[in-house]
mmCIF file of C-alpha atoms in Angstrom:
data_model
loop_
_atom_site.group_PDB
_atom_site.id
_atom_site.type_symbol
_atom_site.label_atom_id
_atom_site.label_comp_id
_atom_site.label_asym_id
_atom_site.label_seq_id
_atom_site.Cartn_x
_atom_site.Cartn_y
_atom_site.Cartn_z
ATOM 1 C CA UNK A 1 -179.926 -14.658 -55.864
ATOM 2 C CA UNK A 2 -181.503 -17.710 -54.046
ATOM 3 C CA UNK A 3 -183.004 -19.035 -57.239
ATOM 4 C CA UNK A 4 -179.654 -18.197 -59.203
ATOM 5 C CA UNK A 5 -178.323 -19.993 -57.285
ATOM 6 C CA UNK A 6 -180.579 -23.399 -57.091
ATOM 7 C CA UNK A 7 -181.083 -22.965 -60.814
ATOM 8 C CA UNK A 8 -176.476 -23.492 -61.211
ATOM 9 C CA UNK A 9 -176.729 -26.511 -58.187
ATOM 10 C CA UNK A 10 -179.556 -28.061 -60.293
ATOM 11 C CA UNK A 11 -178.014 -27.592 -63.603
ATOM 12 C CA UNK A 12 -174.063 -28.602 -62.380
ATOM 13 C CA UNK A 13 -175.840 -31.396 -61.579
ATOM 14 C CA UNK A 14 -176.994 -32.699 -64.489
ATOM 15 C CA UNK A 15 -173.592 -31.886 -66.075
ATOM 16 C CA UNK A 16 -172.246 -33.871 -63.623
ATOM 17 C CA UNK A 17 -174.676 -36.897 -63.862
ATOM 18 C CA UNK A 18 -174.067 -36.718 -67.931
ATOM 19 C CA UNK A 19 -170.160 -36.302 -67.470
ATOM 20 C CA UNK A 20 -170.326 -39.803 -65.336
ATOM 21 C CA UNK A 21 -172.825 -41.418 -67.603
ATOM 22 C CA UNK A 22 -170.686 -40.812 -70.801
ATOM 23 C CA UNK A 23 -167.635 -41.967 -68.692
ATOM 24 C CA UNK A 24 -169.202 -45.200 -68.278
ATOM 25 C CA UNK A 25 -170.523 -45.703 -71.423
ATOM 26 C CA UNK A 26 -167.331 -45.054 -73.353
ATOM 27 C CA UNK A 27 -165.721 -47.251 -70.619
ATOM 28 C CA UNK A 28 -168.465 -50.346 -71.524
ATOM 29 C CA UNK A 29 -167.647 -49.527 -75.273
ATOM 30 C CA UNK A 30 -164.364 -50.038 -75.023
ATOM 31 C CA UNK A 31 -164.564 -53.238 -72.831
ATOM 32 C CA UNK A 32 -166.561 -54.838 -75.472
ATOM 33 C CA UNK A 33 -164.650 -53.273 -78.394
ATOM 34 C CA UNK A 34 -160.949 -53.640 -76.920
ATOM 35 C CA UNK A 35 -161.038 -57.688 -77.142
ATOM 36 C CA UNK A 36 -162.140 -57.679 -81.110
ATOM 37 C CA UNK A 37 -159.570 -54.389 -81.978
ATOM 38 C CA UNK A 38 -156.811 -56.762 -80.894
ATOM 39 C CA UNK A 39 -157.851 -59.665 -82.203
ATOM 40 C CA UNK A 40 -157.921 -57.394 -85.525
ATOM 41 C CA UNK A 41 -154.587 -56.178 -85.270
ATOM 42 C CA UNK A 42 -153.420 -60.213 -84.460
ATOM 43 C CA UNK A 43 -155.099 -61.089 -87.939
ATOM 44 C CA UNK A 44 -153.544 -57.807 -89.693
ATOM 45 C CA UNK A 45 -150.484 -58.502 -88.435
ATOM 46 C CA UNK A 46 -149.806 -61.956 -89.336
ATOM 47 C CA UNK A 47 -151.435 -61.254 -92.955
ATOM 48 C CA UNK A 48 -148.833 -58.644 -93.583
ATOM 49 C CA UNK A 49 -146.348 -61.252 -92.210
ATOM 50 C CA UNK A 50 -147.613 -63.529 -94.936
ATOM 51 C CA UNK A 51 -146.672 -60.949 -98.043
ATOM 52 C CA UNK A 52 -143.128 -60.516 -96.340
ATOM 53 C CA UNK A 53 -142.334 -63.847 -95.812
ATOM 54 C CA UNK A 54 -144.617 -65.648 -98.328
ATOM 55 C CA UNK A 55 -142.547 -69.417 -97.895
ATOM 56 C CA UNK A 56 -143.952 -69.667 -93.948
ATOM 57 C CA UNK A 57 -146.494 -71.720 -94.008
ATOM 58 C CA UNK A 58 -147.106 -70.562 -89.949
ATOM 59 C CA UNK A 59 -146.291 -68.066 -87.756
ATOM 60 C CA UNK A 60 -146.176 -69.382 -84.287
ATOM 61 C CA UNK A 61 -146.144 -67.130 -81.093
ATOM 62 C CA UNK A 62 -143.184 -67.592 -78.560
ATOM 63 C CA UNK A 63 -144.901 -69.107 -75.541
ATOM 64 C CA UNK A 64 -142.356 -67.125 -72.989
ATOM 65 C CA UNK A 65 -142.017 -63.281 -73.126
ATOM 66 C CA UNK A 66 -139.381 -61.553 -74.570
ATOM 67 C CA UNK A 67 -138.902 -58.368 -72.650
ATOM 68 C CA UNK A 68 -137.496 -55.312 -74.186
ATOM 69 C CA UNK A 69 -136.821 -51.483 -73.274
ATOM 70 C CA UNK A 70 -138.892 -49.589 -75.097
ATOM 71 C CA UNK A 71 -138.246 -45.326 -76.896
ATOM 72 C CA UNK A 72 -139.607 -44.485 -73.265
ATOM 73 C CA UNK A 73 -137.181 -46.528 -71.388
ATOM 74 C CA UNK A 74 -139.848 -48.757 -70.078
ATOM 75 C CA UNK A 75 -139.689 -52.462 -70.370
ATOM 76 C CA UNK A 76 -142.285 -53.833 -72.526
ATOM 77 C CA UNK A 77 -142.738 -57.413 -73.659
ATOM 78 C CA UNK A 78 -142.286 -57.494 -77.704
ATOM 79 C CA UNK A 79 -144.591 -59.694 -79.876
ATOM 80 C CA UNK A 80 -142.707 -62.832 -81.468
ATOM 81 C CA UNK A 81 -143.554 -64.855 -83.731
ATOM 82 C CA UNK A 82 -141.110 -67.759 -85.229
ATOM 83 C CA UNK A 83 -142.134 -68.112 -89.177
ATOM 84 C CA UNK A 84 -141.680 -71.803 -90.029
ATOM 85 C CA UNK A 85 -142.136 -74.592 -93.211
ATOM 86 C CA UNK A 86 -142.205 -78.493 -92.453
ATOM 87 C CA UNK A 87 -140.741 -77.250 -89.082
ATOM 88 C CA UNK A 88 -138.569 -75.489 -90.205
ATOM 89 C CA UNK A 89 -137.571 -72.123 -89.382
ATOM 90 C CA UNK A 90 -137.490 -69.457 -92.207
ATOM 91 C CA UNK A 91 -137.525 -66.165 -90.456
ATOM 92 C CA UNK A 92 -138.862 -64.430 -87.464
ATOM 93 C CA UNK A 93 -141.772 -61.647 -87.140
ATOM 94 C CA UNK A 94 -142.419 -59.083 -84.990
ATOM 95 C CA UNK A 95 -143.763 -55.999 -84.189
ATOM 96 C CA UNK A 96 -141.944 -52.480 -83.052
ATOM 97 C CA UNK A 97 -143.428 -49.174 -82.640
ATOM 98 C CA UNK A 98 -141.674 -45.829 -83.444
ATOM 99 C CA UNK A 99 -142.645 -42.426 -82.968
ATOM 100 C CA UNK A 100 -143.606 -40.922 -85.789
ATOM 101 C CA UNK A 101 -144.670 -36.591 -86.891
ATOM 102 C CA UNK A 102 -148.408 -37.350 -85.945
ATOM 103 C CA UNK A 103 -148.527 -40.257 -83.329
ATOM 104 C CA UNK A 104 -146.844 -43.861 -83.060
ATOM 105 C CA UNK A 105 -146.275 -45.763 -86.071
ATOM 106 C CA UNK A 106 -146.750 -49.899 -85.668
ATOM 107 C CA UNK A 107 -144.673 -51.849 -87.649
ATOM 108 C CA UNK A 108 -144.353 -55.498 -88.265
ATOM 109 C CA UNK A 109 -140.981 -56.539 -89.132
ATOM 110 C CA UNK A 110 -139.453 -59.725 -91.058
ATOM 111 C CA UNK A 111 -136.225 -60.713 -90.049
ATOM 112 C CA UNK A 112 -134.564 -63.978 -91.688
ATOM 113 C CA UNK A 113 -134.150 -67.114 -90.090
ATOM 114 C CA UNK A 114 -130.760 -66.459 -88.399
ATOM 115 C CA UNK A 115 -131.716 -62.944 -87.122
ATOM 116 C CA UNK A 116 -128.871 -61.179 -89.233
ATOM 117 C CA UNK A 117 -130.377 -59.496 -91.916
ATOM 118 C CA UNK A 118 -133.731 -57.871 -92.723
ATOM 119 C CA UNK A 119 -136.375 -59.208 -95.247
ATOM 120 C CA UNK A 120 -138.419 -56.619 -94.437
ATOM 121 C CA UNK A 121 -141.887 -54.757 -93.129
ATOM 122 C CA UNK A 122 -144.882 -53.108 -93.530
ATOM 123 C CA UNK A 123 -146.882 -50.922 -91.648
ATOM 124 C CA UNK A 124 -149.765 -52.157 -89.049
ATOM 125 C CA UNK A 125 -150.918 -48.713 -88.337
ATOM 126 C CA UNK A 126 -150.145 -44.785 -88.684
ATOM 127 C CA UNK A 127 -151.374 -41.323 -88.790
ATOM 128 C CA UNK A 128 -148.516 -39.722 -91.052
ATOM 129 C CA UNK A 129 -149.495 -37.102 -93.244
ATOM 130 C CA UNK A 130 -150.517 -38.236 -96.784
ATOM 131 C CA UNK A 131 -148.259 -37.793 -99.093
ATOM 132 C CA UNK A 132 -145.437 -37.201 -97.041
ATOM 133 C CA UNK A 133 -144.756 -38.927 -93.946
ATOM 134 C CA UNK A 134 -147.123 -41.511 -95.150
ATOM 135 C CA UNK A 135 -144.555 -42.683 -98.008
ATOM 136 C CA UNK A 136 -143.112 -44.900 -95.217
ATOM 137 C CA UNK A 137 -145.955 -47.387 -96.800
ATOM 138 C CA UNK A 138 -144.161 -47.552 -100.203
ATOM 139 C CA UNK A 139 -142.581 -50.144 -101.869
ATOM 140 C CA UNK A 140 -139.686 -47.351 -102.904
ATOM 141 C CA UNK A 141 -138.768 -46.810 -99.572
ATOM 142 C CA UNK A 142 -139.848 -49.974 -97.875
ATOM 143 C CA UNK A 143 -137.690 -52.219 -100.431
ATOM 144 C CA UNK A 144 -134.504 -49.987 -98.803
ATOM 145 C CA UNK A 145 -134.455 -52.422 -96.195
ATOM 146 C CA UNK A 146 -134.691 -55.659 -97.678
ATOM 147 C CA UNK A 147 -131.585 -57.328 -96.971
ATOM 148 C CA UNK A 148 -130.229 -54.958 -94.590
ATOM 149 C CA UNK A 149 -128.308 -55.970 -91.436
ATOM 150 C CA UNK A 150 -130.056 -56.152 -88.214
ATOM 151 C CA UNK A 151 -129.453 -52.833 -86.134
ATOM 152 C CA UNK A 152 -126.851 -51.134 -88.320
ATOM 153 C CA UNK A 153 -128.997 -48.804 -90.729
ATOM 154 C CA UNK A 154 -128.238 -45.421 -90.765
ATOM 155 C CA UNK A 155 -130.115 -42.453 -92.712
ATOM 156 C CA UNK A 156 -129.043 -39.674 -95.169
ATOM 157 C CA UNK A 157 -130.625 -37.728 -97.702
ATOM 158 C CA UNK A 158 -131.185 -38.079 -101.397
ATOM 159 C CA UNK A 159 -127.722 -38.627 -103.135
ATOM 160 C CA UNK A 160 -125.906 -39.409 -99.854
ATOM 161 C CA UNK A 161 -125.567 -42.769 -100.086
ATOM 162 C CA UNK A 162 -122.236 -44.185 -101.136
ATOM 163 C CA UNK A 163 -121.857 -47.200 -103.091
ATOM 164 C CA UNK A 164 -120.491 -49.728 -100.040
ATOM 165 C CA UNK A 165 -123.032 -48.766 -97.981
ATOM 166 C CA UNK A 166 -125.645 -49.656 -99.707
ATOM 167 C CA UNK A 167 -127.196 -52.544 -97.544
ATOM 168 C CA UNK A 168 -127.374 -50.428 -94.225
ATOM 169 C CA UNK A 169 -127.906 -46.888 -95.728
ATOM 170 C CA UNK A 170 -131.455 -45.815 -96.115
ATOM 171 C CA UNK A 171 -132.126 -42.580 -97.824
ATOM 172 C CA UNK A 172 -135.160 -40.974 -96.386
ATOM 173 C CA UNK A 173 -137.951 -39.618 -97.486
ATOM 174 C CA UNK A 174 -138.022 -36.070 -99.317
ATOM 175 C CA UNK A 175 -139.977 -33.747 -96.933
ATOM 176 C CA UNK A 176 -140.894 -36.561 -94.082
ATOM 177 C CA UNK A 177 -137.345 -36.610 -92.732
ATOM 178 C CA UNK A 178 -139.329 -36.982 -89.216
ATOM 179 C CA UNK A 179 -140.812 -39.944 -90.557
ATOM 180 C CA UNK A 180 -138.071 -42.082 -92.224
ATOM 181 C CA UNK A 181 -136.145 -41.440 -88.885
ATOM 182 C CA UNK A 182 -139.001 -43.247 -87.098
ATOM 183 C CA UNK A 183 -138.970 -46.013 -88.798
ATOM 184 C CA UNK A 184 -134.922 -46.791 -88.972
ATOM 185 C CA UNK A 185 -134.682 -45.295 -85.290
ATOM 186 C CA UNK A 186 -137.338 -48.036 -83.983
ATOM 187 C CA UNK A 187 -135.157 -51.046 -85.959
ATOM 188 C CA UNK A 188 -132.178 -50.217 -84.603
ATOM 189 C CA UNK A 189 -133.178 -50.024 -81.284
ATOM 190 C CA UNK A 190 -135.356 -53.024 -80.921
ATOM 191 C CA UNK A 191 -133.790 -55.417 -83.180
ATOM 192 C CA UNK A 192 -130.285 -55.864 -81.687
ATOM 193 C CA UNK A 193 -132.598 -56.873 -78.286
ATOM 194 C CA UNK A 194 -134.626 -59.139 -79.692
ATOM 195 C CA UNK A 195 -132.054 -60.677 -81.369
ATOM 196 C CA UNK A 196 -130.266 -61.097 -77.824
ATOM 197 C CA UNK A 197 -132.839 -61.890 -76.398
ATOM 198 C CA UNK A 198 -133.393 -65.246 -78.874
ATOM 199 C CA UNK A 199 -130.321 -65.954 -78.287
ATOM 200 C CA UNK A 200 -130.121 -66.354 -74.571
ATOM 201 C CA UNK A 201 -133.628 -68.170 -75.514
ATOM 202 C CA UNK A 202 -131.425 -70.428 -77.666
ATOM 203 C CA UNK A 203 -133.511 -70.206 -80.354
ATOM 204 C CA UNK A 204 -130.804 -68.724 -82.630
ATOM 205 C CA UNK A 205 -127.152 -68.834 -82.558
ATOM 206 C CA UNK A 206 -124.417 -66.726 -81.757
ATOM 207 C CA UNK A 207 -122.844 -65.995 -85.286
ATOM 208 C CA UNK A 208 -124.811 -66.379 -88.633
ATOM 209 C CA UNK A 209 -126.382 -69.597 -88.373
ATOM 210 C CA UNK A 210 -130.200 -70.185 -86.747
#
């Protein structure tokens, strides 16, 4: 029994020593991976930017925060960017994330230069299931919001849509219903605060001028 019992002290204790030695290694890994990931994401982002608004000739990062609530109720500080040409503005980018059938979905978003209507997005990063959920990558469905006013949309199915409605109805996604609601729930709910929040910035107006 003696034996048994050095023989379990001696092998917990390796588990032990390998449990904290993975720990740390994964934790170095990550410290010297987490800088460059980012820094990844920063270039991905701003080159998917680039196809929606393709006149900006830079996209410039807000130098104070813009705080938001985020799904969670938590407040969160958004990532801005002000799209200009010869100084001036031509839209605004940023980035919202919605909760999608498998995990989050990252978006980057295009708004125009007066924060009122859409020009569109693209997707920075998501786990939705190929062929379904994953649609939300499509031109078909991603072309639905082009155009469309900030934090109105609203979703129906296939053959829902009526005719003056057109701008802010998106029909979603046969099969990924999950899905399509990510996407429209996370622009409706950030965009109408970071469009407040640019204009208590005053760097857009109060009606439909920038």
């Amino acid at each position: 029994m003696l034996d048994s019992l050095k023989h379990f002290a001696r092998e917990s204790w390796l588990l032990v020593v390998a449990s904290v030695l993975c720990g740390l290694l994964l934790a170095a890994t990550n410290a010297a991976l987490g800088p460059r990931i980012e820094v990844n994401k920063a270039l991905k982002l701003t080159s998917l930017a680039g196809g929606l608004l393709p006149s900006a000739q830079a996209f410039v990062p807000l130098s104070s925060p813009v705080e938001v609530k985020g799904l969670d109720g938590k407040t969160e500080s958004a990532v801005v960017f002000k799209a200009t040409a010869d100084d001036t503005v031509v839209g605004w980018v940023f980035k919202v994330v919605g909760s999608g059938f498998a995990d989050k979905i990252e978006l980057v978003v295009a708004a125009d230069a007066s924060f009122s209507k859409l020009v569109g997005y693209d997707v920075v990063s998501s786990s939705e299931t190929p062929g379904f959920g994953d649609q939300i990558k499509d031109a078909y469905y991603r072309n639905q919001f082009t155009g469309a006013p900030v934090g109105q949309l609203s979703l129906v199915g296939l053959g829902a849509a009526k005719e003056q409605d057109i701008d802010s109805t998106i029909v979603a996604i046969s099969g990924a219903t999950i899905s399509s609601t990510a996407v429209v729930q996370a622009m409706n709910h950030y965009l109408p605060q970071l469009k407040d929040q640019l204009q208590q910035k005053g760097l857009i107006g109060h009606g439909n001028n920038p």
